[in-house]
Tab-separated table of C-alpha atoms in Angstrom:
chain	number	residue	atom	x	y	z
A	148	MET	CA	92.045	116.589	92.139
A	149	VAL	CA	91.859	117.700	95.753
A	150	PHE	CA	94.502	116.695	98.269
A	151	GLY	CA	93.864	116.665	102.006
A	152	ARG	CA	95.447	115.435	105.189
A	153	GLY	CA	93.916	113.240	107.900
A	154	ARG	CA	95.037	112.489	111.449
A	155	LYS	CA	95.508	108.957	112.757
A	156	ALA	CA	94.471	108.548	116.380
A	157	LYS	CA	96.434	105.467	117.484
A	158	LYS	CA	100.155	104.832	117.361
A	159	GLU	CA	100.063	101.184	116.417
A	160	GLN	CA	99.380	100.617	112.766
A	161	ALA	CA	98.187	97.417	111.206
A	162	ALA	CA	101.075	96.064	109.210
A	163	GLU	CA	100.705	93.660	106.395
A	164	SER	CA	103.322	92.286	104.088
A	165	ALA	CA	103.902	89.618	101.478
A	166	GLU	CA	106.772	88.780	99.218
A	167	TRP	CA	108.076	88.447	95.678
A	168	LEU	CA	107.017	84.916	94.832
A	169	GLU	CA	109.208	82.426	92.997
A	170	THR	CA	108.187	80.186	90.127
A	171	ASP	CA	108.363	76.400	90.283
A	172	ASP	CA	111.791	76.335	88.692
A	173	GLY	CA	113.207	78.652	91.343
A	174	THR	CA	113.487	81.747	89.140
A	175	SER	CA	111.798	84.962	90.177
A	176	GLU	CA	108.823	86.316	88.303
A	177	GLY	CA	110.939	89.335	87.493
A	178	ASP	CA	113.052	87.172	85.164
A	179	GLU	CA	110.101	86.223	82.977
A	180	VAL	CA	107.783	87.905	80.517
A	181	ALA	CA	105.406	90.248	82.325
A	182	THR	CA	102.251	88.430	83.384
A	183	GLY	CA	99.734	88.783	86.199
A	184	ARG	CA	100.518	91.735	88.455
A	185	ARG	CA	103.512	92.811	86.367
A	186	ALA	CA	101.246	93.118	83.330
A	187	SER	CA	98.149	94.673	84.905
A	188	GLY	CA	99.439	96.388	88.080
A	189	PRO	CA	99.959	97.614	90.691
A	190	PHE	CA	103.554	98.138	89.610
A	191	ASP	CA	106.998	98.288	91.117
A	192	ALA	CA	109.063	101.405	90.464
A	193	SER	CA	111.442	99.304	88.349
A	194	GLU	CA	108.584	98.426	85.999
A	195	ILE	CA	107.788	101.943	84.765
A	196	GLU	CA	109.812	104.098	82.378
A	197	ASN	CA	109.574	107.334	84.364
A	198	ARG	CA	107.622	109.000	87.157
A	199	ASP	CA	106.263	111.934	85.165
A	200	GLY	CA	102.575	112.632	85.708
A	201	TYR	CA	102.260	110.843	89.040
A	202	VAL	CA	101.514	112.365	92.436
A	203	ASP	CA	104.679	111.444	94.352
A	204	LEU	CA	103.924	110.394	97.939
A	205	GLY	CA	107.261	108.740	98.593
A	206	ALA	CA	106.494	105.024	98.808
A	207	LEU	CA	103.508	105.380	96.472
A	208	LEU	CA	103.065	107.061	93.111
A	209	ILE	CA	99.436	107.747	92.244
A	210	ALA	CA	98.004	108.590	88.842
A	211	PRO	CA	95.692	111.634	89.140
A	212	THR	CA	92.225	111.629	87.662
A	213	GLU	CA	89.344	114.094	87.527
A	214	GLY	CA	87.301	114.175	90.721
A	215	LEU	CA	89.826	112.247	92.786
A	216	GLN	CA	90.511	113.497	96.319
A	217	LEU	CA	93.561	112.291	98.228
A	218	ARG	CA	93.722	112.384	102.002
A	219	LEU	CA	96.924	111.671	103.888
A	220	GLU	CA	96.388	110.096	107.307
A	221	VAL	CA	98.821	111.231	109.975
A	222	GLU	CA	99.750	109.416	113.166
A	223	GLU	CA	98.873	111.894	115.898
A	224	ALA	CA	101.724	111.028	118.272
A	225	THR	CA	104.552	111.200	115.730
A	226	GLN	CA	103.020	113.197	112.854
A	227	ARG	CA	104.159	110.396	110.556
A	228	VAL	CA	102.081	109.825	107.426
A	229	VAL	CA	100.775	106.265	107.750
A	230	ALA	CA	98.213	105.916	104.954
A	231	VAL	CA	96.649	107.647	101.989
A	232	THR	CA	92.951	107.458	101.174
A	233	MET	CA	91.552	107.962	97.682
A	234	ASP	CA	88.015	109.360	97.615
A	235	LEU	CA	86.136	109.119	94.331
A	236	GLN	CA	82.464	109.093	93.387
A	237	GLY	CA	81.262	108.566	96.944
A	238	SER	CA	83.584	105.640	97.699
A	239	SER	CA	87.020	105.379	99.266
A	240	LEU	CA	90.166	103.288	98.954
A	241	GLN	CA	92.725	103.413	101.741
A	242	LEU	CA	96.287	102.431	100.825
A	243	GLN	CA	99.258	101.214	102.823
A	244	ALA	CA	102.481	99.625	101.561
A	245	PHE	CA	104.795	97.440	103.630
A	246	ALA	CA	108.228	95.889	103.361
A	247	ALA	CA	108.101	92.171	102.648
A	248	PRO	CA	110.466	89.189	102.725
A	249	ARG	CA	111.733	87.336	99.688
A	250	SER	CA	111.079	83.836	100.952
A	251	GLU	CA	107.307	83.472	101.322
A	252	GLY	CA	103.998	85.209	100.791
A	253	LEU	CA	102.109	86.449	103.838
A	254	TRP	CA	98.697	87.397	102.478
A	255	ASP	CA	97.132	84.138	103.707
A	256	GLU	CA	98.410	84.844	107.217
A	257	ILE	CA	97.330	88.480	107.091
A	258	ARG	CA	93.815	87.574	105.976
A	259	GLU	CA	93.550	85.237	108.944
A	260	GLN	CA	94.685	88.010	111.289
A	261	ILE	CA	92.149	90.431	109.828
A	262	SER	CA	89.399	87.824	110.207
A	263	GLN	CA	90.304	87.264	113.839
A	264	SER	CA	90.388	91.006	114.510
A	265	VAL	CA	86.982	91.594	112.908
A	266	SER	CA	85.443	88.648	114.751
A	267	GLY	CA	86.943	89.900	118.014
A	268	GLN	CA	85.106	93.202	117.514
A	269	GLY	CA	81.808	91.432	117.010
A	270	GLY	CA	81.919	91.724	113.228
A	271	GLN	CA	81.544	89.257	110.396
A	272	VAL	CA	83.987	88.418	107.618
A	273	GLU	CA	83.722	86.513	104.344
A	274	GLU	CA	86.521	85.373	102.035
A	275	VAL	CA	85.704	85.942	98.357
A	276	GLN	CA	87.424	85.806	94.982
A	277	GLY	CA	87.754	89.206	93.325
A	278	SER	CA	89.693	91.222	90.806
A	279	PHE	CA	92.944	90.861	92.769
A	280	GLY	CA	92.605	87.257	93.876
A	281	THR	CA	91.392	86.273	97.335
A	282	GLU	CA	89.794	89.173	99.200
A	283	LEU	CA	87.975	89.735	102.466
A	284	VAL	CA	84.624	91.444	102.920
A	285	ALA	CA	84.172	92.537	106.535
A	286	LYS	CA	81.090	93.822	108.324
A	287	LEU	CA	82.171	96.014	111.214
A	288	PRO	CA	79.889	97.127	114.063
A	289	ALA	CA	79.036	100.820	113.788
A	290	GLY	CA	76.550	103.242	115.296
A	291	GLN	CA	73.761	104.620	113.120
A	292	ALA	CA	72.508	108.206	112.910
A	293	ASP	CA	69.405	107.285	114.927
A	294	GLY	CA	71.523	105.816	117.718
A	295	SER	CA	70.918	102.200	116.791
A	296	ARG	CA	73.692	99.694	116.136
A	297	GLY	CA	74.462	98.572	112.626
A	298	TYR	CA	77.361	97.630	110.394
A	299	ARG	CA	79.705	99.265	107.938
A	300	VAL	CA	81.281	97.166	105.212
A	301	ALA	CA	84.942	97.164	104.221
A	302	ARG	CA	86.548	95.154	101.432
A	303	PHE	CA	90.215	94.215	101.890
A	304	ILE	CA	92.458	93.555	98.900
A	305	GLY	CA	96.137	92.618	98.961
A	306	VAL	CA	98.826	92.440	96.277
A	307	ASP	CA	102.335	90.986	96.530
A	308	GLY	CA	105.223	92.764	94.817
A	309	PRO	CA	109.019	92.511	94.805
A	310	ARG	CA	109.847	92.862	98.514
A	311	TRP	CA	106.670	94.821	99.195
A	312	PHE	CA	103.027	94.230	99.995
A	313	LEU	CA	100.257	96.672	99.084
A	314	ARG	CA	96.961	96.635	100.936
A	315	GLY	CA	93.809	98.425	99.914
A	316	VAL	CA	90.603	98.844	101.921
A	317	LEU	CA	87.516	99.786	99.933
A	318	GLY	CA	84.708	101.627	101.705
A	319	GLY	CA	81.345	103.067	100.767
A	320	GLU	CA	79.498	101.709	97.737
A	321	ALA	CA	82.748	100.233	96.386
A	322	ALA	CA	82.815	97.775	99.293
A	323	VAL	CA	79.519	96.165	98.282
A	324	ASP	CA	79.048	96.975	94.584
A	325	ARG	CA	81.603	95.767	92.035
A	326	GLU	CA	80.447	98.287	89.441
A	327	ALA	CA	80.833	101.135	91.926
A	328	ALA	CA	84.334	99.864	92.712
A	329	ALA	CA	85.512	99.773	89.086
A	330	ALA	CA	86.967	103.295	89.000
A	331	LEU	CA	88.932	102.884	92.234
A	332	GLU	CA	90.090	99.417	91.200
A	333	GLY	CA	91.411	100.949	87.994
A	334	LEU	CA	93.366	103.532	89.976
A	335	PHE	CA	94.647	100.804	92.306
A	336	ARG	CA	96.096	98.977	89.297
A	337	GLN	CA	97.953	102.133	88.248
A	338	ILE	CA	99.666	102.588	91.622
A	339	VAL	CA	103.462	102.354	91.622
A	340	VAL	CA	105.208	101.181	94.796
A	341	VAL	CA	108.662	102.603	95.508
A	342	ARG	CA	110.251	100.039	97.836
A	343	GLY	CA	113.788	101.475	97.871
A	344	ASP	CA	116.985	99.509	98.390
A	345	ASN	CA	117.392	99.930	102.150
A	346	PRO	CA	117.032	96.767	104.255
A	347	MET	CA	113.788	96.785	106.237
A	348	PRO	CA	112.184	94.268	108.580
A	349	PRO	CA	109.186	92.533	106.997
A	350	ARG	CA	105.891	94.285	107.776
A	351	ASP	CA	107.494	97.680	108.356
A	352	LEU	CA	105.409	100.458	106.839
A	353	LEU	CA	106.993	102.039	103.766
A	354	GLN	CA	107.393	105.762	104.302
A	355	LEU	CA	104.791	108.090	102.850
A	356	ARG	CA	105.164	111.862	102.666
A	357	LEU	CA	103.542	114.999	101.323
A	358	PRO	CA	104.378	115.809	97.704
A	359	LYS	CA	107.397	118.061	97.318
A	360	ASP	CA	105.275	120.749	95.636
A	361	ALA	CA	102.645	120.743	98.389
A	362	THR	CA	103.595	124.182	99.733
A	363	THR	CA	104.176	125.873	96.403
A	364	THR	CA	100.966	124.634	94.717
A	365	PRO	CA	102.064	125.161	91.108
A	366	GLN	CA	99.470	125.104	88.354
A	367	GLY	CA	97.875	121.660	88.162
A	368	ALA	CA	99.111	120.600	91.603
A	369	PRO	CA	96.612	119.212	94.135
A	370	GLU	CA	94.963	121.528	96.638
A	371	PHE	CA	95.350	120.871	100.353
A	372	GLN	CA	92.596	120.864	102.943
A	373	LYS	CA	92.845	121.278	106.699
A	374	PRO	CA	93.815	118.081	108.571
A	375	GLU	CA	90.965	115.725	109.332
A	376	ARG	CA	90.756	112.563	111.371
A	377	GLY	CA	91.238	109.673	108.977
A	378	PRO	CA	89.179	106.483	108.945
A	379	GLU	CA	90.167	103.936	111.566
A	380	ILE	CA	89.924	100.909	109.292
A	381	THR	CA	93.743	100.599	109.381
A	382	GLN	CA	93.449	99.409	112.969
A	383	ILE	CA	92.165	96.111	111.589
A	384	GLY	CA	94.684	93.536	110.388
């Protein structure tokens, strides 16, 4: 697995959040037998036995796999890590995790905001049902190699956890082909979100960081590439 860093050009980051939903009887899902997200992932840090074998990025723990490349995206003004992108088999999955309230889910609201943002840029958006519930498929205006105008496709997925919200943005073949997305979807389900106990305003970005062994590169640790400009899809939503 190769590990790289990317640079984020703009200071403002799109912030999405949702919340830990309650059941009809008022008890939290955490009090019941694991079903849905708690059974199939992504997971909360409290739902795993230990963190061995994961790449530790602070707010996110990622299970490594052969051929996977990880790229941290850095906010240029502050040098803060604002996203991590997983590149695998010609497709990508950008990840961001946010603090969320306890009282209500926000994914419906966030999808609406993304739709408005895409439409405002002259793009098109469609709401579909996918592996993680309601998703958005967006067509974003983009220049082609021959100078003509075209579109690039991005698929937005969102998952609510206990006081956190995890957003993924699929690009490349995975955005348009469900079979091509299967490997990245599998990795998305294995992600562990480390929310922490500190109070945070809803929609605040959970802190990401380089792995602690990044400078020592022990055997089996990811390699690091020179910083690159990360994709700008996080500006949407």
